[in-house]
């Protein structure tokens, strides 16, 4: 797993797979070990051991896409009120608790509705594909639906819908995903094989989501959301400092005999970024 790809794109990295694994059970019910232990460990790699930066994979920049639109829809029943289901999904950092393929998540200070992420995918024993996307939350209505659309990278659209079940207090959660099929997958596997594989993986992720939401302690979740905001603000500050440093390094060279006052001012600007 790598931890610097989003930072190199000018995005404030907020969590990587290892971080999510450490936080896996922090908002689970402490008095229900069976449910808590069934929540997803996003670094476990039950199906795939995801590659490291030095491992064998195809970088996103080298992936081309067909014009074939792939569409998936998966629904699971969650034994929690619709408001709880929506609240867990609303924070996109929680997605790493059930979407195994997500490796890094980051946010944009200038565009709060944007989220960038790196993901891994492979079909059978073909090389891993590194997928990058920045999503914009274009539509949402509390306790009803959330829609995410791409502004950069992988042509992926995601929507999640919430429906109260009439016969009990549970919620039907439906995930809809659409994307363009990568050419390499079309050539080596074909449309139907990739569709079946992705659908199976999404079903498994949604089953894990069900376990996570049913195990969640809403009070602990509130505390974790506050901590996430603090972490994100700290990362934004670090990103601002990095950008100023890059601008400073790219500026025309200053003479070696720069005055002490000028050098001190530059350092102060970087510290205050």
Coordinates of C-alpha atoms in Angstrom, one line a residue, residues 116-226:
X116 CA -10.5 11.6 -4.4
X117 CA -9.6 8.0 -4.0
X118 CA -7.3 5.3 -5.4
X119 CA -8.7 1.8 -5.8
X120 CA -7.4 -1.6 -7.0
X121 CA -9.1 -4.1 -9.3
X122 CA -8.1 -7.2 -11.1
X123 CA -9.9 -10.0 -12.9
X124 CA -8.7 -13.5 -12.1
X125 CA -4.9 -13.6 -12.3
X126 CA -4.5 -10.6 -14.6
X127 CA -2.3 -7.7 -13.4
X128 CA -3.9 -5.3 -10.9
X129 CA -5.3 -2.1 -12.3
X130 CA -4.8 1.1 -10.3
X131 CA -7.9 3.2 -10.5
X132 CA -8.1 6.9 -9.6
X133 CA -11.2 9.1 -9.4
X134 CA -12.3 12.4 -8.0
X135 CA -16.0 12.3 -7.2
X136 CA -18.4 15.2 -6.7
X137 CA -21.4 14.7 -4.5
X138 CA -23.9 16.2 -6.9
X139 CA -27.2 15.2 -5.4
X140 CA -28.3 14.1 -1.9
X141 CA -31.5 14.1 0.2
X142 CA -31.2 13.1 3.8
X143 CA -32.5 9.6 4.5
X144 CA -33.3 9.1 0.8
X145 CA -30.3 9.1 -1.6
X146 CA -26.7 10.2 -2.3
X147 CA -25.3 10.6 -5.8
X148 CA -21.6 10.9 -6.7
X149 CA -20.3 11.8 -10.2
X150 CA -16.7 12.0 -11.5
X151 CA -14.9 15.2 -12.2
X152 CA -11.5 13.6 -12.9
X153 CA -10.1 10.2 -13.5
X154 CA -12.1 6.9 -13.7
X155 CA -15.5 7.4 -15.4
X156 CA -17.5 6.1 -12.4
X157 CA -20.9 7.2 -11.2
X158 CA -22.2 5.9 -7.8
X159 CA -25.6 6.3 -6.1
X160 CA -27.0 4.8 -2.9
X161 CA -30.7 4.8 -2.1
X162 CA -32.4 4.2 1.3
X163 CA -35.9 2.7 1.6
X164 CA -37.7 2.0 4.9
X165 CA -39.1 -1.5 5.0
X166 CA -42.8 -1.6 5.8
X167 CA -42.8 -4.8 7.9
X168 CA -40.1 -3.8 10.4
X169 CA -37.7 -1.0 11.4
X170 CA -35.1 -2.1 8.9
X171 CA -33.8 -0.4 5.8
X172 CA -33.3 -1.5 2.2
X173 CA -30.0 0.0 1.0
X174 CA -29.4 -0.1 -2.8
X175 CA -26.1 0.6 -4.4
X176 CA -26.0 1.6 -8.1
X177 CA -22.7 1.8 -9.9
X178 CA -21.9 2.6 -13.5
X179 CA -18.6 2.9 -15.3
X180 CA -16.8 2.5 -18.6
X181 CA -15.1 -0.9 -19.1
X182 CA -11.3 -0.7 -19.4
X183 CA -10.0 -1.9 -22.7
X184 CA -7.5 -4.3 -21.1
X185 CA -10.4 -6.1 -19.3
X186 CA -12.5 -6.2 -22.5
X187 CA -9.6 -7.8 -24.4
X188 CA -8.5 -10.3 -21.7
X189 CA -11.8 -11.2 -20.0
X190 CA -14.8 -9.8 -21.9
X191 CA -17.8 -7.8 -20.8
X192 CA -19.9 -10.6 -19.2
X193 CA -17.0 -12.1 -17.2
X194 CA -16.0 -8.7 -15.8
X195 CA -19.7 -7.8 -15.0
X196 CA -20.2 -11.1 -13.1
X197 CA -16.9 -10.6 -11.1
X198 CA -17.6 -7.0 -10.2
X199 CA -21.2 -7.8 -9.2
X200 CA -19.9 -10.5 -6.9
X201 CA -17.4 -8.2 -5.3
X202 CA -20.0 -5.5 -4.8
X203 CA -22.4 -8.0 -3.2
X204 CA -19.7 -9.0 -0.8
X205 CA -18.9 -5.4 0.0
X206 CA -22.6 -4.6 0.7
X207 CA -22.9 -7.6 2.9
X208 CA -19.9 -6.3 4.9
X209 CA -21.6 -2.8 5.0
X210 CA -24.6 -4.5 6.5
X211 CA -22.5 -5.9 9.3
X212 CA -20.8 -2.6 9.9
X213 CA -24.0 -0.6 10.1
X214 CA -25.8 -3.1 12.3
X215 CA -22.8 -3.1 14.7
X216 CA -22.4 0.7 14.8
X217 CA -22.6 2.7 18.0
X218 CA -24.0 6.1 17.0
X219 CA -22.4 7.9 19.9
X220 CA -19.0 6.5 19.1
X221 CA -19.6 7.4 15.5
X222 CA -20.3 11.0 16.4
X223 CA -17.0 11.2 18.3
X224 CA -15.1 9.6 15.4
X225 CA -16.6 12.1 12.9
X226 CA -15.3 15.0 15.1

